[in-house]
Short mmCIF file of C-alpha atoms in Angstrom, two decimals:
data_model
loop_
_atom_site.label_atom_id
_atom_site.label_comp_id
_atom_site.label_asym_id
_atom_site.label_seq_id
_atom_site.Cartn_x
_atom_site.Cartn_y
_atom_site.Cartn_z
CA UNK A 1231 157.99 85.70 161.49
CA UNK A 1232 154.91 88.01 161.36
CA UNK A 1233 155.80 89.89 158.63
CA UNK A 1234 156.18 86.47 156.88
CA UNK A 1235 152.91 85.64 158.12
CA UNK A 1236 151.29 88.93 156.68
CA UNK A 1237 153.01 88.38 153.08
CA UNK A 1238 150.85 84.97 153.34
CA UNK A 1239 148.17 86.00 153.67
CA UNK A 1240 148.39 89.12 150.90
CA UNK A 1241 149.79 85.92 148.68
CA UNK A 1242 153.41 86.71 148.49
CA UNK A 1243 154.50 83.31 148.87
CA UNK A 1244 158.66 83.95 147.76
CA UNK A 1245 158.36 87.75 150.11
CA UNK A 1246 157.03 85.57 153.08
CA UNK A 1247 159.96 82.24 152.23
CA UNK A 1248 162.70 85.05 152.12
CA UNK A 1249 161.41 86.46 155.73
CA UNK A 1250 161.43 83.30 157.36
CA UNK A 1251 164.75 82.42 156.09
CA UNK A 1252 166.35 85.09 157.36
CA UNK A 1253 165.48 83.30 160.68
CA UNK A 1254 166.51 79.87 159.49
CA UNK A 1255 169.69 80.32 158.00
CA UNK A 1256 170.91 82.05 161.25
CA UNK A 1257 173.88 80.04 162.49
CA UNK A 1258 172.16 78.02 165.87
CA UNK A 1259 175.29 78.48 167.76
CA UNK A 1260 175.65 81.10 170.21
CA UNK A 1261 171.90 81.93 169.74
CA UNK A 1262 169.52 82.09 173.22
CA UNK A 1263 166.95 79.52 173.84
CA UNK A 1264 164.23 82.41 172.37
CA UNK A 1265 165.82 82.68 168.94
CA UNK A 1266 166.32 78.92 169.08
CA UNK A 1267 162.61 78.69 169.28
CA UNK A 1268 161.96 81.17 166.74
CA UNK A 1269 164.28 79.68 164.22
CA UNK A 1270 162.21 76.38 164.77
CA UNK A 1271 159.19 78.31 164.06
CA UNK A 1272 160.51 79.64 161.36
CA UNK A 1273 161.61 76.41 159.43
CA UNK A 1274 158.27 74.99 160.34
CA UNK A 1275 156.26 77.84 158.21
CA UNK A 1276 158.57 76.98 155.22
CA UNK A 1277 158.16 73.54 155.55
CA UNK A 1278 154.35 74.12 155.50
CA UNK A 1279 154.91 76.67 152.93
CA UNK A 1280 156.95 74.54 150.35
CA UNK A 1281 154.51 71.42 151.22
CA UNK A 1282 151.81 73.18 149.90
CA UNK A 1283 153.77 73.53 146.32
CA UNK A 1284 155.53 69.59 146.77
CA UNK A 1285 158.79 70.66 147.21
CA UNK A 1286 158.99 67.62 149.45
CA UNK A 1287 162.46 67.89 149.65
CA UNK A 1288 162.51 71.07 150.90
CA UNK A 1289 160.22 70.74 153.33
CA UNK A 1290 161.95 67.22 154.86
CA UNK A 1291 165.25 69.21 154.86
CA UNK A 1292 163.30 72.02 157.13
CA UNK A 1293 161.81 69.97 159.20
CA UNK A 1294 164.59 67.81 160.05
CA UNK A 1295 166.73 70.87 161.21
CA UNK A 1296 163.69 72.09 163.58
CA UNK A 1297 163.41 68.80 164.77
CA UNK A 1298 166.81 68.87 165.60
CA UNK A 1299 166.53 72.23 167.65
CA UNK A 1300 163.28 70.61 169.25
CA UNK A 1301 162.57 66.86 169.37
CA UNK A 1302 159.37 67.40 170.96
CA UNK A 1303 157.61 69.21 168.50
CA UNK A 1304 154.59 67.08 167.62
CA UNK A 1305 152.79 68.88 164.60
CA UNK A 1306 156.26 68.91 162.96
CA UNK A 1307 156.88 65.04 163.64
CA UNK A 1308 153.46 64.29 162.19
CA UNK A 1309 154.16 66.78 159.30
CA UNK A 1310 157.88 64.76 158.71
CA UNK A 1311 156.21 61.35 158.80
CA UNK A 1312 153.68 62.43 156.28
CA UNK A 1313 155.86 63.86 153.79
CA UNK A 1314 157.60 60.45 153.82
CA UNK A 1315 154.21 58.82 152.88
CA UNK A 1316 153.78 61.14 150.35
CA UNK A 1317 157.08 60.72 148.58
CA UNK A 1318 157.18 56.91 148.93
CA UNK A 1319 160.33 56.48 151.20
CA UNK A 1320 159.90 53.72 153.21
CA UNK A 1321 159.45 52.33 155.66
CA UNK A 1322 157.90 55.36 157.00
CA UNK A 1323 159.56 55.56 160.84
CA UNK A 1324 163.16 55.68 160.23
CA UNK A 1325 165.78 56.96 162.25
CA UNK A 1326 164.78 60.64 163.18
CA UNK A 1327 167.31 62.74 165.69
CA UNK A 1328 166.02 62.08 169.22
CA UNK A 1329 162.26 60.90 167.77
CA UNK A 1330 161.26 57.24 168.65
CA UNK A 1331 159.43 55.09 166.20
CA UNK A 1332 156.67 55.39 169.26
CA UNK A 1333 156.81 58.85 169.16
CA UNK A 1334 156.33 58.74 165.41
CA UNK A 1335 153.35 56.54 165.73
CA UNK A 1336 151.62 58.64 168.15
CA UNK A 1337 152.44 61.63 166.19
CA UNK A 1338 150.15 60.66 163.12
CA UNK A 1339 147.02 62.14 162.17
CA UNK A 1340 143.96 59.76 161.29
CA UNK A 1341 143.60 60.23 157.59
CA UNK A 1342 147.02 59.07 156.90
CA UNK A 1343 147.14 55.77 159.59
CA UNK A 1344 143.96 54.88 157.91
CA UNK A 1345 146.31 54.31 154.73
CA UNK A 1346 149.01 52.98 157.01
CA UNK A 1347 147.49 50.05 158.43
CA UNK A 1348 144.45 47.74 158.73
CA UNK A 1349 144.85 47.60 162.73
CA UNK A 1350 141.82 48.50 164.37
CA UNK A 1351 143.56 49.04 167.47
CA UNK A 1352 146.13 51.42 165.93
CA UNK A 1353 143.38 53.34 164.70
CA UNK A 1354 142.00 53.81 167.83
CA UNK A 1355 145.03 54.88 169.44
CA UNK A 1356 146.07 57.21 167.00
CA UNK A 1357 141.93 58.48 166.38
CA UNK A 1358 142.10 59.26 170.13
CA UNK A 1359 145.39 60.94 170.47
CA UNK A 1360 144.77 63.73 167.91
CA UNK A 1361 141.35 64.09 168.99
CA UNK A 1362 142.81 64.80 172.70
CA UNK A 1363 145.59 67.04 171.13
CA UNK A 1364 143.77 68.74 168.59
CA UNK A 1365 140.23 69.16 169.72
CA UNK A 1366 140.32 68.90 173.86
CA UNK A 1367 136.96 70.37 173.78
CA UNK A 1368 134.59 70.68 177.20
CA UNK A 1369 131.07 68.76 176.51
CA UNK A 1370 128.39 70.63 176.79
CA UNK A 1371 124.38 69.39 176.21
CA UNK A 1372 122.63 72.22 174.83
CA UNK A 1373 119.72 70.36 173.67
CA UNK A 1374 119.40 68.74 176.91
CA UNK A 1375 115.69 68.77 178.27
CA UNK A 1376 114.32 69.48 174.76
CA UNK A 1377 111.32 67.10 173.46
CA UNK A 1378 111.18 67.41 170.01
CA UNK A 1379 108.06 66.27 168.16
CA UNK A 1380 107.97 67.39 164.08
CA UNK A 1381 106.16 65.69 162.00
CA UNK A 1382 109.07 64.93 159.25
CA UNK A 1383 112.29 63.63 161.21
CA UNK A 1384 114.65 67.11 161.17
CA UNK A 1385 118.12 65.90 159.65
CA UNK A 1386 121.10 68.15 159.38
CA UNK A 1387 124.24 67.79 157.14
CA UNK A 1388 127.54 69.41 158.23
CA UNK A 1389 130.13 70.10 155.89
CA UNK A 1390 132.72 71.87 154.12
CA UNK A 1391 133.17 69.36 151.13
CA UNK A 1392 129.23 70.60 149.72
CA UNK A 1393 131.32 71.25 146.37
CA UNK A 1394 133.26 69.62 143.83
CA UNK A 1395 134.91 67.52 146.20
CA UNK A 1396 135.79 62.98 146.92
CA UNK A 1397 132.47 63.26 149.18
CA UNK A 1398 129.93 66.14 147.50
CA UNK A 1399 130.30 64.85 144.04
CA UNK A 1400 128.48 61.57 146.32
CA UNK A 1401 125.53 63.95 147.49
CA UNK A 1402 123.52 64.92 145.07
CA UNK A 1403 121.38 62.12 144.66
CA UNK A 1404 121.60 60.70 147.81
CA UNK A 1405 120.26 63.91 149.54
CA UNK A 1406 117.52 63.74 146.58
CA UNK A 1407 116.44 60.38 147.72
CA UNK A 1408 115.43 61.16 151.46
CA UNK A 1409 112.14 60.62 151.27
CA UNK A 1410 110.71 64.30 151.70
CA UNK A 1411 106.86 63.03 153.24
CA UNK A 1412 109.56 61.87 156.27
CA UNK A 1413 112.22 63.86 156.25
CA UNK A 1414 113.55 67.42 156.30
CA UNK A 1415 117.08 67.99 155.68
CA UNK A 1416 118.67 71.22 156.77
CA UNK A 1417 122.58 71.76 155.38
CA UNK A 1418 125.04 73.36 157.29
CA UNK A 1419 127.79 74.62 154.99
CA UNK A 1420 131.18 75.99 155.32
CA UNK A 1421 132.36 74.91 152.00
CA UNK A 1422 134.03 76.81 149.35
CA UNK A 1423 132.07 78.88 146.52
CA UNK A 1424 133.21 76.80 143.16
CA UNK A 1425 130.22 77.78 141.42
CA UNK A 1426 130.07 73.91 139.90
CA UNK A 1427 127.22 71.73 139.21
CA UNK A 1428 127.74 69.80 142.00
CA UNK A 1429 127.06 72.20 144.00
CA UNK A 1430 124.49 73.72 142.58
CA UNK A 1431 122.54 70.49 142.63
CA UNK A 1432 123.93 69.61 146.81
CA UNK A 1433 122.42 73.18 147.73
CA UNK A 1434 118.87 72.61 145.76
CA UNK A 1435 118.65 69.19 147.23
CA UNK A 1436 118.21 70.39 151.21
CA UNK A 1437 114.77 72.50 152.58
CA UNK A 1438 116.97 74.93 154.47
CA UNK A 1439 120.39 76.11 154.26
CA UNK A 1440 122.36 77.93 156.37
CA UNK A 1441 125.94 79.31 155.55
CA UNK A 1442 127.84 78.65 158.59
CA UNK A 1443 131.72 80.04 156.72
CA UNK A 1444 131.93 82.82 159.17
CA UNK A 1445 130.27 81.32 162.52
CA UNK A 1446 132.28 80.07 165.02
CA UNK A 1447 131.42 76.52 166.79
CA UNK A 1448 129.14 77.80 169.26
CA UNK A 1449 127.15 80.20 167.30
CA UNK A 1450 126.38 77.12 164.77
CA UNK A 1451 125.36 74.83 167.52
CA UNK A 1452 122.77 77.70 168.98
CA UNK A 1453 121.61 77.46 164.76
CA UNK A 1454 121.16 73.74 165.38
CA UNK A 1455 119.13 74.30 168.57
CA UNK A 1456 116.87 77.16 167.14
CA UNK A 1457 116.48 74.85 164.20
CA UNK A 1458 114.95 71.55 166.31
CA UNK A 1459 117.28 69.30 164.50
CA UNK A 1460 116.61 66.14 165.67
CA UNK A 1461 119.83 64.06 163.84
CA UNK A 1462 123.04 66.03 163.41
CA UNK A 1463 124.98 64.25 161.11
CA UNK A 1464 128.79 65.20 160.43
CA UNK A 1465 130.02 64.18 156.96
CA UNK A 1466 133.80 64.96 157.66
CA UNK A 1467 134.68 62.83 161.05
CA UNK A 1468 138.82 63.32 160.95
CA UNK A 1469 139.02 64.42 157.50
CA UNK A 1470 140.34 67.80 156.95
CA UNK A 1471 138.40 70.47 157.82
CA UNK A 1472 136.79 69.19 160.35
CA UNK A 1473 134.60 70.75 163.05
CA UNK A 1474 134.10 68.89 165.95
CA UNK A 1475 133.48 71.57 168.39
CA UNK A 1476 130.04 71.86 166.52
CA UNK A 1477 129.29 68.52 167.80
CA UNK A 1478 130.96 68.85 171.31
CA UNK A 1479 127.90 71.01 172.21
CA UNK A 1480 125.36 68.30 171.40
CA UNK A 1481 123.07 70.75 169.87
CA UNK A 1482 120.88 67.96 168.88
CA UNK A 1483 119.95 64.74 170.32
CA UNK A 1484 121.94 62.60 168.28
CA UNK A 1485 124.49 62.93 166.70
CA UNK A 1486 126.80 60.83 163.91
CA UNK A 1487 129.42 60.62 161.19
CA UNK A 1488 129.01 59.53 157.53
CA UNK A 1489 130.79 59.31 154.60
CA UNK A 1490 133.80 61.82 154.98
CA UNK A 1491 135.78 58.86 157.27
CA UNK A 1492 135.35 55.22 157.48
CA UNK A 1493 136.96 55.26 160.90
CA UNK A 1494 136.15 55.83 164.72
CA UNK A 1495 136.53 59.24 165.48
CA UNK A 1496 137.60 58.12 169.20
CA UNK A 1497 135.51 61.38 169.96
CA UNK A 1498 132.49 60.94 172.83
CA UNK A 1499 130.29 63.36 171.09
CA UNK A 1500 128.78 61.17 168.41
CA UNK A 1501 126.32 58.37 168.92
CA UNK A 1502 126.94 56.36 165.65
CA UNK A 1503 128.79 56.38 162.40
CA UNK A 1504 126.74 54.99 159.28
CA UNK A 1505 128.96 52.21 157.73
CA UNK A 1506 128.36 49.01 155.91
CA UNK A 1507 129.85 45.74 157.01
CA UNK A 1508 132.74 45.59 154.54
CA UNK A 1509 133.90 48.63 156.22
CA UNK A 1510 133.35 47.89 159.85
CA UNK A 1511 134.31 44.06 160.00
CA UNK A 1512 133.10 41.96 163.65
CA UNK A 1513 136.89 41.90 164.34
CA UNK A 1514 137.02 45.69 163.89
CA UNK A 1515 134.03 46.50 165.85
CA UNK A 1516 135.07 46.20 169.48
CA UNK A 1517 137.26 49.25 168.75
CA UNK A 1518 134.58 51.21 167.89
CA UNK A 1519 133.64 54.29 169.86
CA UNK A 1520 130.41 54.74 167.81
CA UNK A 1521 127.61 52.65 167.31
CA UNK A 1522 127.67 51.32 164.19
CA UNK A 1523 124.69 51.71 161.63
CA UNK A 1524 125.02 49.60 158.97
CA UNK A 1525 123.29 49.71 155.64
CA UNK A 1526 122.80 47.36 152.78
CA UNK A 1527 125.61 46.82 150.72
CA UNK A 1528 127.95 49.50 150.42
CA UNK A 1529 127.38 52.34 152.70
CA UNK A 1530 128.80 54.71 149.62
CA UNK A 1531 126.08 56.33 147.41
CA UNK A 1532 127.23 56.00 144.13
CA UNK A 1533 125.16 57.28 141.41
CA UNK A 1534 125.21 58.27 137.78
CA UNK A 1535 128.01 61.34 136.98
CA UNK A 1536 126.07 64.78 136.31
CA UNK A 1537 129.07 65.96 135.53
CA UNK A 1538 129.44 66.96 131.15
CA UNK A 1539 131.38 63.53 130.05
CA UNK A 1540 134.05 63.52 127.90
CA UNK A 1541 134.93 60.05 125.85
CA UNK A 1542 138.65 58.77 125.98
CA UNK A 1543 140.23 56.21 124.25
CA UNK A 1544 143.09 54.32 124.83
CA UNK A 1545 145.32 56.44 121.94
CA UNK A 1546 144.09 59.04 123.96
CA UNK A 1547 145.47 57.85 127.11
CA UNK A 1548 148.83 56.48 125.75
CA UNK A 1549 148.21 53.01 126.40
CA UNK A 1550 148.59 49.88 124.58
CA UNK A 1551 145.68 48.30 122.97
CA UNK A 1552 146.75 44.56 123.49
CA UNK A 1553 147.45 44.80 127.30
CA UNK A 1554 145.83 44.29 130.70
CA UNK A 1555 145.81 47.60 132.78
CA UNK A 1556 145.74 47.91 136.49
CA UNK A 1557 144.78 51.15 137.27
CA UNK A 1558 145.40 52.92 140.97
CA UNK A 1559 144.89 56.62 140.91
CA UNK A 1560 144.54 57.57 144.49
CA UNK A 1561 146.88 59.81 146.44
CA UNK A 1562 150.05 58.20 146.36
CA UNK A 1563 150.44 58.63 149.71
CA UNK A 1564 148.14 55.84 150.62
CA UNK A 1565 150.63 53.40 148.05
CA UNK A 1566 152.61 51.24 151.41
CA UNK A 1567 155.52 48.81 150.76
CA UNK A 1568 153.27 45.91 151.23
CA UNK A 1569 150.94 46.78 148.24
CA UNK A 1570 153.42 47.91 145.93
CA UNK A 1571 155.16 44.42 146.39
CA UNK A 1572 151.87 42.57 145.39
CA UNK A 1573 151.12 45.25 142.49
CA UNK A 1574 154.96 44.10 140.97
CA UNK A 1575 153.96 40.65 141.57
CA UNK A 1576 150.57 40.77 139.34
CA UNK A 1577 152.47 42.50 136.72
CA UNK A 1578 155.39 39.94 137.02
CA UNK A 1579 152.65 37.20 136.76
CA UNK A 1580 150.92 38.82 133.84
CA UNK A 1581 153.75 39.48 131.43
CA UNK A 1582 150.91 41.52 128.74
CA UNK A 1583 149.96 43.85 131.82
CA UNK A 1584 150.93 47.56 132.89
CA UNK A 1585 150.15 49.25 135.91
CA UNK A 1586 148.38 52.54 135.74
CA UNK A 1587 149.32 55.23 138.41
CA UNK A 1588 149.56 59.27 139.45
CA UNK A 1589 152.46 61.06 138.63
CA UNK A 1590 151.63 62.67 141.54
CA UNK A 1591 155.50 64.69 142.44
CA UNK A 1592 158.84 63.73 141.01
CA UNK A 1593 159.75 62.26 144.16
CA UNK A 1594 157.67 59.89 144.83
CA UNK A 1595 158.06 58.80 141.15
CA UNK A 1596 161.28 58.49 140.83
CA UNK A 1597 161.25 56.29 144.38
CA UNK A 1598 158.48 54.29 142.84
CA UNK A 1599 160.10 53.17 139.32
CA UNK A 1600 163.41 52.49 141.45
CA UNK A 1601 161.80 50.15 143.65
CA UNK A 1602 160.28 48.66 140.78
CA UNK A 1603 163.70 48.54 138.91
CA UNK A 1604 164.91 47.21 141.69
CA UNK A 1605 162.88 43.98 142.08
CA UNK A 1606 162.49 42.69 138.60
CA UNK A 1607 159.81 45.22 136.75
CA UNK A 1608 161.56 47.76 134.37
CA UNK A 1609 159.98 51.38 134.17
CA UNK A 1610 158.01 50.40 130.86
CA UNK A 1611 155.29 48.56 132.50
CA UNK A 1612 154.48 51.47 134.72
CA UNK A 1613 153.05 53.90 133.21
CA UNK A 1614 152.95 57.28 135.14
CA UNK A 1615 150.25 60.58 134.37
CA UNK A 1616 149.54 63.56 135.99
CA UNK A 1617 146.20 64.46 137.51
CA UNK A 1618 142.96 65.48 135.61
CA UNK A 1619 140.14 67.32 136.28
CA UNK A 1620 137.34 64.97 137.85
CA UNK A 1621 134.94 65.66 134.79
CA UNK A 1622 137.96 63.86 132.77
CA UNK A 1623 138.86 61.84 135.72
CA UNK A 1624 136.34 59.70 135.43
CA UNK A 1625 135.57 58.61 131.87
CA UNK A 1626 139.22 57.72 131.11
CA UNK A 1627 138.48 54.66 133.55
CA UNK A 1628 136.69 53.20 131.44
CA UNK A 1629 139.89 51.95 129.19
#
């Protein structure tokens, strides 16, 4: 398992597979409850492994066997459900050796119940549950007794997504916009070195910077305190690559969430979460563990592209000229039963319409033009295409 672990990291992806199924393909009977284990551990890494390349299959196949071995494996139950979001195969609980449907539900990480459901109190549960299983942190208040007095309101960013990334290509101009005679924004990044414009322009936009990549939680926090910040704001919540533990210190006297998730965090370490109120509805809000700030409109700061722009027609794009398009090109994985159904039924009630999606993995494409198939709409009013760069992205939107 190591030695797979080490041919990881060096990037032999195939030397590190061929390690761990060695383990894996060891016949389970007769073997003692330790190799048991390690087999499990072992299927898990290639299931992680083949994930990362969309070899769904694979990775289902893998994780079904360890589950087998070892019901109560969490990480791998919330890995399983996922995979089934991501290739389309509803429902997504379904019979599972020995794993409940409450079990399943409990399993989930936030990002993908967000796409689940609309239930606030779902949300809550689930926002709550990985928070106590993944980041069980001890509070501590290391600003506490400090009386800050600056004469521009301190305000610090954290993030790993200060690149070419769903929430820095939003902060650019909003970071430009804080009114500088009132504020001053200090950014604390752990994001990856692109080299892009985006970043570029995220970095020049804040009056100190400090490069938190190889700090752990606690020397960040002492950062904050040295630093006076007198609003900590986290732009990931439960997105990936989160890093709560900063905020579990309370290095500064309050604390929030913006941007990176439009949930509740379920966390006790932040104070608010900026949101607008087509986000956070009044029947959503009781299951709030932040106070909610709301702004005007929409609590997203759009603004014009600085990315180069490149024109598309609809030649370009393969589509018909004479024809309505509904367009969806999120992550498939956020495409439920439920709004598939009403997509067929716009395109059934529209007969000069086509419906625009990512050909995101074979899977979940082939599942998706079945289901189609299946209830009335043949395969040539979907039209399927593969993912683009964000500079290209963009534009093509405009057919």
């Amino acid at each position: 398992i190591n030695q797979g672990l080490c041919h990881e990291v060096l990037g032999a992806i195939d030397a590190a597979l061929t390690c761990w199924r060695q383990i894996s393909e060891l016949p389970a009977l007769g073997l003692t409850e330790d190799a048991l284990e390690h087999r499990t551990i072992a299927l898990n890494h290639i299931a992680r492994v083949v994930e990362d390349f969309k070899q769904y299959d694979v990775a289902e196949a893998a994780l079904v066997e360890s589950l087998r071995i070892n019901p109560k494996q969490v990480d791998a139950v919330q890995h399983w459900v996922h995979i089934q979001q991501k290739t389309c195969h509803w429902p997504v609980f379904k019979d599972l050796p020995a794993v409940s449907e409450a079990e399943m539900l409990l399993s989930m990480s936030p990002l993908p119940m967000l796409a689940l459901t609309d239930d606030p109190v779902k949300q809550l549960l689930i926002a709550r549950e990985f928070g106590r299983r993944k980041f069980n942190y001890k509070e501590e208040w290391l600003c506490k007794g400090r009386k800050l007095k600056h004469d521009r309101l301190r305000v610090g960013y954290v993030s790993g997504d200060l690149c070419t990334h769903a929430v820095g290509l939003l902060l650019p101009d909003f970071l430009e916009a804080h009114d500088k005679s009132r504020y001053e924004l200090y950014g604390y990044d752990y994001s990856p070195e692109d080299g892009s414009i985006t970043r570029a322009a995220i970095l020049n936009a804040f009056d100190h910077l400090r490069d938190i990549r190889r700090l752990n939680d606690r020397e960040v926090a002492e950062i904050v305190v040295y630093d006076e910040i007198d609003v900590l704001i986290d732009l990931h919540g439960l997105s990936a690559g989160a890093r709560p533990g900063i905020f579990a210190l309370h290095p500064a006297p309050k604390q929030g969430v913006y941007l990176g998730y439009m949930g509740t965090t379920g966390m006790p370490w932040y104070d608010f979460m900026i949101l607008d109120r087509y986000v956070l509805t009044d029947v959503q809000r009781p299951y709030m563990t932040e106070k909610p700030l709301f702004m005007a409109g929409s609590f997203i700061p759009l603004a014009p592209n600085r990315l180069p722009k490149k024109r598309f027609t609809r030649e370009d794009c393969g589509l018909p000229e004479d024809q309505l398009v509904m367009a969806a090109f999120g992550n498939v994985y956020k495409i439920t039963e439920p709004i598939f159904q009403v997509w067929l039924e716009a395109l059934k009630a529209v007969p000069q319409s086509l419906l625009w999606l990512i050909d995101d993995n074979p899977i979940a494409s082939e599942r998706l033009l079945a289901y189609a198939a299946q209830h009335g709409v043949g395969k040539e009013r979907i039209k399927l295409t593969g993912r683009m760069p964000y500079g290209e992205f963009s534009p093509r939107l405009a057919n």
